[in-house]
C-alpha atoms as a printed R data frame, in Angstrom:
    type eleno elety resid chain resno       x      y       z
1   ATOM     1    CA   UNK     A     1  85.075 12.767  77.595
2   ATOM     2    CA   UNK     A     2  84.081 14.175  81.132
3   ATOM     3    CA   UNK     A     3  81.087 13.148  82.968
4   ATOM     4    CA   UNK     A     4  78.946 14.586  85.840
5   ATOM     5    CA   UNK     A     5  78.027 11.279  87.454
6   ATOM     6    CA   UNK     A     6  74.772 10.360  88.978
7   ATOM     7    CA   UNK     A     7  72.771  7.620  90.256
8   ATOM     8    CA   UNK     A     8  75.460  6.764  92.990
9   ATOM     9    CA   UNK     A     9  73.844  5.152  96.459
10  ATOM    10    CA   UNK     A    10  74.400  4.997  99.556
11  ATOM    11    CA   UNK     A    11  74.704  0.878  99.610
12  ATOM    12    CA   UNK     A    12  77.548 -0.957 100.724
13  ATOM    13    CA   UNK     A    13  80.736 -0.422 100.714
14  ATOM    14    CA   UNK     A    14  79.535  2.801 101.579
15  ATOM    15    CA   UNK     A    15  76.665  2.517 103.753
16  ATOM    16    CA   UNK     A    16  78.039  4.274 106.590
17  ATOM    17    CA   UNK     A    17  76.314  6.682 108.822
18  ATOM    18    CA   UNK     A    18  78.327 10.132 108.696
19  ATOM    19    CA   UNK     A    19  79.413  9.450 112.401
20  ATOM    20    CA   UNK     A    20  81.363  6.824 111.293
21  ATOM    21    CA   UNK     A    21  82.984  7.968 108.674
22  ATOM    22    CA   UNK     A    22  84.494 11.467 110.092
23  ATOM    23    CA   UNK     A    23  83.971 12.825 106.276
24  ATOM    24    CA   UNK     A    24  81.408 12.646 104.396
25  ATOM    25    CA   UNK     A    25  79.722 14.589 101.454
26  ATOM    26    CA   UNK     A    26  76.315 16.438 102.179
27  ATOM    27    CA   UNK     A    27  74.412 17.807  98.940
28  ATOM    28    CA   UNK     A    28  72.248 21.181  99.285
29  ATOM    29    CA   UNK     A    29  68.452 20.292  99.132
30  ATOM    30    CA   UNK     A    30  66.962 23.803  99.298
31  ATOM    31    CA   UNK     A    31  68.005 27.077 100.257
32  ATOM    32    CA   UNK     A    32  65.471 27.384 103.086
33  ATOM    33    CA   UNK     A    33  64.706 25.233 105.788
34  ATOM    34    CA   UNK     A    34  64.041 21.510 105.390
35  ATOM    35    CA   UNK     A    35  60.403 20.360 104.859
36  ATOM    36    CA   UNK     A    36  60.691 17.022 106.879
37  ATOM    37    CA   UNK     A    37  64.568 17.282 108.819
38  ATOM    38    CA   UNK     A    38  65.101 13.753 110.195
39  ATOM    39    CA   UNK     A    39  64.226 13.013 113.990
40  ATOM    40    CA   UNK     A    40  67.277 11.772 115.503
41  ATOM    41    CA   UNK     A    41  67.352  9.852 119.106
42  ATOM    42    CA   UNK     A    42  69.903 12.246 120.239
43  ATOM    43    CA   UNK     A    43  69.933 16.085 119.750
44  ATOM    44    CA   UNK     A    44  73.447 15.850 120.645
45  ATOM    45    CA   UNK     A    45  74.233 13.846 117.420
46  ATOM    46    CA   UNK     A    46  71.939 16.121 114.896
47  ATOM    47    CA   UNK     A    47  74.012 19.359 116.861
48  ATOM    48    CA   UNK     A    48  77.214 17.657 115.562
49  ATOM    49    CA   UNK     A    49  76.098 17.209 112.130
50  ATOM    50    CA   UNK     A    50  74.967 20.467 111.801
51  ATOM    51    CA   UNK     A    51  77.687 22.309 113.594
52  ATOM    52    CA   UNK     A    52  80.369 20.290 110.997
53  ATOM    53    CA   UNK     A    53  78.088 21.964 108.263
54  ATOM    54    CA   UNK     A    54  78.007 25.136 109.390
55  ATOM    55    CA   UNK     A    55  81.734 25.636 110.261
56  ATOM    56    CA   UNK     A    56  82.937 23.887 106.876
57  ATOM    57    CA   UNK     A    57  85.355 25.957 104.934
58  ATOM    58    CA   UNK     A    58  84.066 24.475 102.045
59  ATOM    59    CA   UNK     A    59  81.006 26.461 101.404
60  ATOM    60    CA   UNK     A    60  81.762 28.133  97.967
61  ATOM    61    CA   UNK     A    61  80.322 25.073  95.712
62  ATOM    62    CA   UNK     A    62  76.553 25.557  95.440
63  ATOM    63    CA   UNK     A    63  75.516 22.222  95.551
64  ATOM    64    CA   UNK     A    64  77.566 20.224  97.786
65  ATOM    65    CA   UNK     A    65  79.400 20.542 101.053
66  ATOM    66    CA   UNK     A    66  82.155 18.267 102.066
67  ATOM    67    CA   UNK     A    67  82.704 18.250 106.057
68  ATOM    68    CA   UNK     A    68  85.101 16.392 108.663
69  ATOM    69    CA   UNK     A    69  83.856 16.006 112.221
70  ATOM    70    CA   UNK     A    70  85.916 17.390 114.955
71  ATOM    71    CA   UNK     A    71  87.357 15.352 117.308
72  ATOM    72    CA   UNK     A    72  84.627 16.619 119.824
73  ATOM    73    CA   UNK     A    73  81.913 16.446 117.049
74  ATOM    74    CA   UNK     A    74  82.967 12.755 116.308
75  ATOM    75    CA   UNK     A    75  82.026 11.754 120.133
76  ATOM    76    CA   UNK     A    76  78.918 13.576 119.900
77  ATOM    77    CA   UNK     A    77  77.897 11.571 117.268
78  ATOM    78    CA   UNK     A    78  76.416  8.484 117.275
79  ATOM    79    CA   UNK     A    79  76.759  6.235 114.705
80  ATOM    80    CA   UNK     A    80  74.022  4.064 116.064
81  ATOM    81    CA   UNK     A    81  71.499  6.669 115.884
82  ATOM    82    CA   UNK     A    82  68.377  4.692 114.856
83  ATOM    83    CA   UNK     A    83  67.684  7.474 112.449
84  ATOM    84    CA   UNK     A    84  70.216  5.954 110.302
85  ATOM    85    CA   UNK     A    85  68.726  2.740 109.921
86  ATOM    86    CA   UNK     A    86  65.561  1.985 107.227
87  ATOM    87    CA   UNK     A    87  63.302  0.311 109.295
88  ATOM    88    CA   UNK     A    88  61.915 -1.716 106.431
89  ATOM    89    CA   UNK     A    89  65.358 -3.240 105.003
90  ATOM    90    CA   UNK     A    90  67.788 -1.986 107.803
91  ATOM    91    CA   UNK     A    91  69.830  0.138 104.874
92  ATOM    92    CA   UNK     A    92  71.767  3.522 105.485
93  ATOM    93    CA   UNK     A    93  69.334  6.274 105.229
94  ATOM    94    CA   UNK     A    94  70.115  9.320 103.645
95  ATOM    95    CA   UNK     A    95  69.237 11.438 106.575
96  ATOM    96    CA   UNK     A    96  68.566 14.911 106.320
97  ATOM    97    CA   UNK     A    97  69.240 18.002 107.984
98  ATOM    98    CA   UNK     A    98  68.669 21.750 108.652
99  ATOM    99    CA   UNK     A    99  72.388 23.592 108.652
100 ATOM   100    CA   UNK     A   100  73.240 27.315 107.576
101 ATOM   101    CA   UNK     A   101  69.663 28.577 107.137
102 ATOM   102    CA   UNK     A   102  69.224 25.344 104.417
103 ATOM   103    CA   UNK     A   103  68.717 22.263 103.977
104 ATOM   104    CA   UNK     A   104  71.152 19.493 103.376
105 ATOM   105    CA   UNK     A   105  71.026 15.328 102.757
106 ATOM   106    CA   UNK     A   106  73.553 13.091 103.309
107 ATOM   107    CA   UNK     A   107  74.755 11.031  99.919
108 ATOM   108    CA   UNK     A   108  77.782  9.468  98.413
109 ATOM   109    CA   UNK     A   109  80.704 10.337  98.699
110 ATOM   110    CA   UNK     A   110  81.238 10.970  94.789
111 ATOM   111    CA   UNK     A   111  78.128 12.464  94.472
112 ATOM   112    CA   UNK     A   112  78.468 15.371  92.165
113 ATOM   113    CA   UNK     A   113  81.969 14.398  90.851
114 ATOM   114    CA   UNK     A   114  83.127 15.188  87.519
115 ATOM   115    CA   UNK     A   115  85.094 12.241  85.956
116 ATOM   116    CA   UNK     A   116  87.364 11.489  83.041
117 ATOM   117    CA   UNK     A   117  85.353  8.784  81.228
118 ATOM   118    CA   UNK     A   118  87.819  8.998  78.743
119 ATOM   119    CA   UNK     A   119  89.774  5.983  79.684
120 ATOM   120    CA   UNK     A   120  86.274  3.505  80.655
121 ATOM   121    CA   UNK     A   121  85.243  4.223  77.148
122 ATOM   122    CA   UNK     A   122  87.185  1.243  75.916
123 ATOM   123    CA   UNK     A   123  87.750 -0.482  79.269
124 ATOM   124    CA   UNK     A   124  84.000 -0.459  80.074
125 ATOM   125    CA   UNK     A   125  82.808 -4.486  80.654
126 ATOM   126    CA   UNK     A   126  79.449 -4.163  79.179
127 ATOM   127    CA   UNK     A   127  80.907 -2.691  75.594
128 ATOM   128    CA   UNK     A   128  80.683 -6.754  73.906
129 ATOM   129    CA   UNK     A   129  77.548 -7.078  75.247
130 ATOM   130    CA   UNK     A   130  76.387 -3.757  74.078
131 ATOM   131    CA   UNK     A   131  78.079 -4.719  70.448
132 ATOM   132    CA   UNK     A   132  76.452 -7.545  70.101
133 ATOM   133    CA   UNK     A   133  72.799 -6.592  71.103
134 ATOM   134    CA   UNK     A   134  73.623 -3.944  68.253
135 ATOM   135    CA   UNK     A   135  73.588 -0.765  71.424
136 ATOM   136    CA   UNK     A   136  75.897  1.954  70.876
137 ATOM   137    CA   UNK     A   137  78.519  2.124  73.317
138 ATOM   138    CA   UNK     A   138  77.059  2.543  77.069
139 ATOM   139    CA   UNK     A   139  79.935  4.982  77.819
140 ATOM   140    CA   UNK     A   140  80.162  7.045  74.759
141 ATOM   141    CA   UNK     A   141  76.415  7.311  73.928
142 ATOM   142    CA   UNK     A   142  75.654 10.320  76.774
143 ATOM   143    CA   UNK     A   143  79.085 12.413  75.240
144 ATOM   144    CA   UNK     A   144  77.279 11.637  71.555
145 ATOM   145    CA   UNK     A   145  73.854 12.391  72.456
146 ATOM   146    CA   UNK     A   146  75.633 16.060  73.895
147 ATOM   147    CA   UNK     A   147  75.083 15.376  77.700
148 ATOM   148    CA   UNK     A   148  77.821 15.982  80.472
149 ATOM   149    CA   UNK     A   149  75.750 13.266  82.540
150 ATOM   150    CA   UNK     A   150  76.402  9.426  82.867
151 ATOM   151    CA   UNK     A   151  73.992  7.401  85.218
152 ATOM   152    CA   UNK     A   152  75.162  4.927  87.378
153 ATOM   153    CA   UNK     A   153  72.946  1.922  86.678
154 ATOM   154    CA   UNK     A   154  70.347  0.910  88.943
155 ATOM   155    CA   UNK     A   155  70.851 -2.325  88.382
156 ATOM   156    CA   UNK     A   156  74.893 -2.335  89.354
157 ATOM   157    CA   UNK     A   157  75.706 -2.840  93.310
158 ATOM   158    CA   UNK     A   158  77.863 -0.119  94.048
159 ATOM   159    CA   UNK     A   159  80.870 -2.695  94.745
160 ATOM   160    CA   UNK     A   160  81.058 -2.168  91.029
161 ATOM   161    CA   UNK     A   161  81.828  1.649  91.582
162 ATOM   162    CA   UNK     A   162  84.680  0.772  94.367
163 ATOM   163    CA   UNK     A   163  86.559 -1.253  91.947
164 ATOM   164    CA   UNK     A   164  86.549  0.554  89.361
165 ATOM   165    CA   UNK     A   165  86.084  3.765  89.722
166 ATOM   166    CA   UNK     A   166  89.433  4.721  89.312
167 ATOM   167    CA   UNK     A   167  89.513  4.154  85.953
168 ATOM   168    CA   UNK     A   168  87.469  7.269  85.488
169 ATOM   169    CA   UNK     A   169  90.256  9.814  87.139
170 ATOM   170    CA   UNK     A   170  88.850 12.556  89.292
171 ATOM   171    CA   UNK     A   171  88.815 16.304  87.526
172 ATOM   172    CA   UNK     A   172  86.984 18.008  90.559
173 ATOM   173    CA   UNK     A   173  82.962 18.565  91.750
174 ATOM   174    CA   UNK     A   174  80.162 19.923  89.817
175 ATOM   175    CA   UNK     A   175  80.173 23.538  90.630
176 ATOM   176    CA   UNK     A   176  83.929 23.763  91.354
177 ATOM   177    CA   UNK     A   177  85.795 26.557  90.042
178 ATOM   178    CA   UNK     A   178  89.426 25.281  89.337
179 ATOM   179    CA   UNK     A   179  92.672 26.496  87.710
180 ATOM   180    CA   UNK     A   180  92.369 25.430  83.885
181 ATOM   181    CA   UNK     A   181  96.090 25.329  84.046
182 ATOM   182    CA   UNK     A   182  95.753 22.482  87.249
183 ATOM   183    CA   UNK     A   183  93.654 20.177  84.634
184 ATOM   184    CA   UNK     A   184  95.133 17.264  83.538
185 ATOM   185    CA   UNK     A   185  96.909 18.155  80.209
186 ATOM   186    CA   UNK     A   186  94.950 15.945  77.959
187 ATOM   187    CA   UNK     A   187  91.656 17.754  79.284
188 ATOM   188    CA   UNK     A   188  93.033 21.292  78.676
189 ATOM   189    CA   UNK     A   189  91.502 21.368  74.920
190 ATOM   190    CA   UNK     A   190  91.341 25.021  74.961
191 ATOM   191    CA   UNK     A   191  94.132 26.929  73.932
192 ATOM   192    CA   UNK     A   192  94.460 30.395  76.336
193 ATOM   193    CA   UNK     A   193  97.896 32.735  76.736
194 ATOM   194    CA   UNK     A   194 100.295 31.888  79.876
195 ATOM   195    CA   UNK     A   195  98.920 33.219  82.461
196 ATOM   196    CA   UNK     A   196 101.092 36.592  83.770
197 ATOM   197    CA   UNK     A   197 104.121 36.568  85.404
198 ATOM   198    CA   UNK     A   198 104.321 37.772  89.058
199 ATOM   199    CA   UNK     A   199 100.560 36.787  90.039
200 ATOM   200    CA   UNK     A   200  97.592 38.558  89.111
201 ATOM   201    CA   UNK     A   201  93.728 37.376  89.344
202 ATOM   202    CA   UNK     A   202  92.551 34.205  88.062
203 ATOM   203    CA   UNK     A   203  89.242 32.926  88.429
204 ATOM   204    CA   UNK     A   204  88.534 28.845  87.379
205 ATOM   205    CA   UNK     A   205  86.467 27.067  85.242
206 ATOM   206    CA   UNK     A   206  83.078 25.812  86.482
207 ATOM   207    CA   UNK     A   207  82.961 22.218  85.916
């Protein structure tokens, strides 16, 4: 059972500015300029993030880009910039920038991840509560309904994801192309002929 996990938020322990973590994930908001890009205290912080998004080799995925700031970009990027802090609750703001002719937003590092939830179907902590209340298994239910999306509940703190996500092994990212034969054997559910010897082209299967 494979899902695209949604609803992951930039909250503790994931509430670090992209300048502080060096590596971060950014979701494509639109293929044109942002309608309201984040206003940073300094142009240096904005420019460091824009440069990383523009120069990254991770540009094939249609939904996200993963970036790693270079040492010089990290020096220029100010994690204490007030643009990263919500003026109301003090939480981390999911900043938005124009880069590479498009609009990108800083998101949770596991946003758009595709996970193997087979094990989690039986191990999920909430199964006994669901069963007692006559509700279906909350992890299995989306699959039974024909969905490939598993939403992380808004009522759950993100510490739960941090502690339990290893029980849902990472397969890849939504939109990535991967070699079918590189998948865990239990996910190779379609019989395919072996690849030709001596190379040959080969695409992947979009997740």
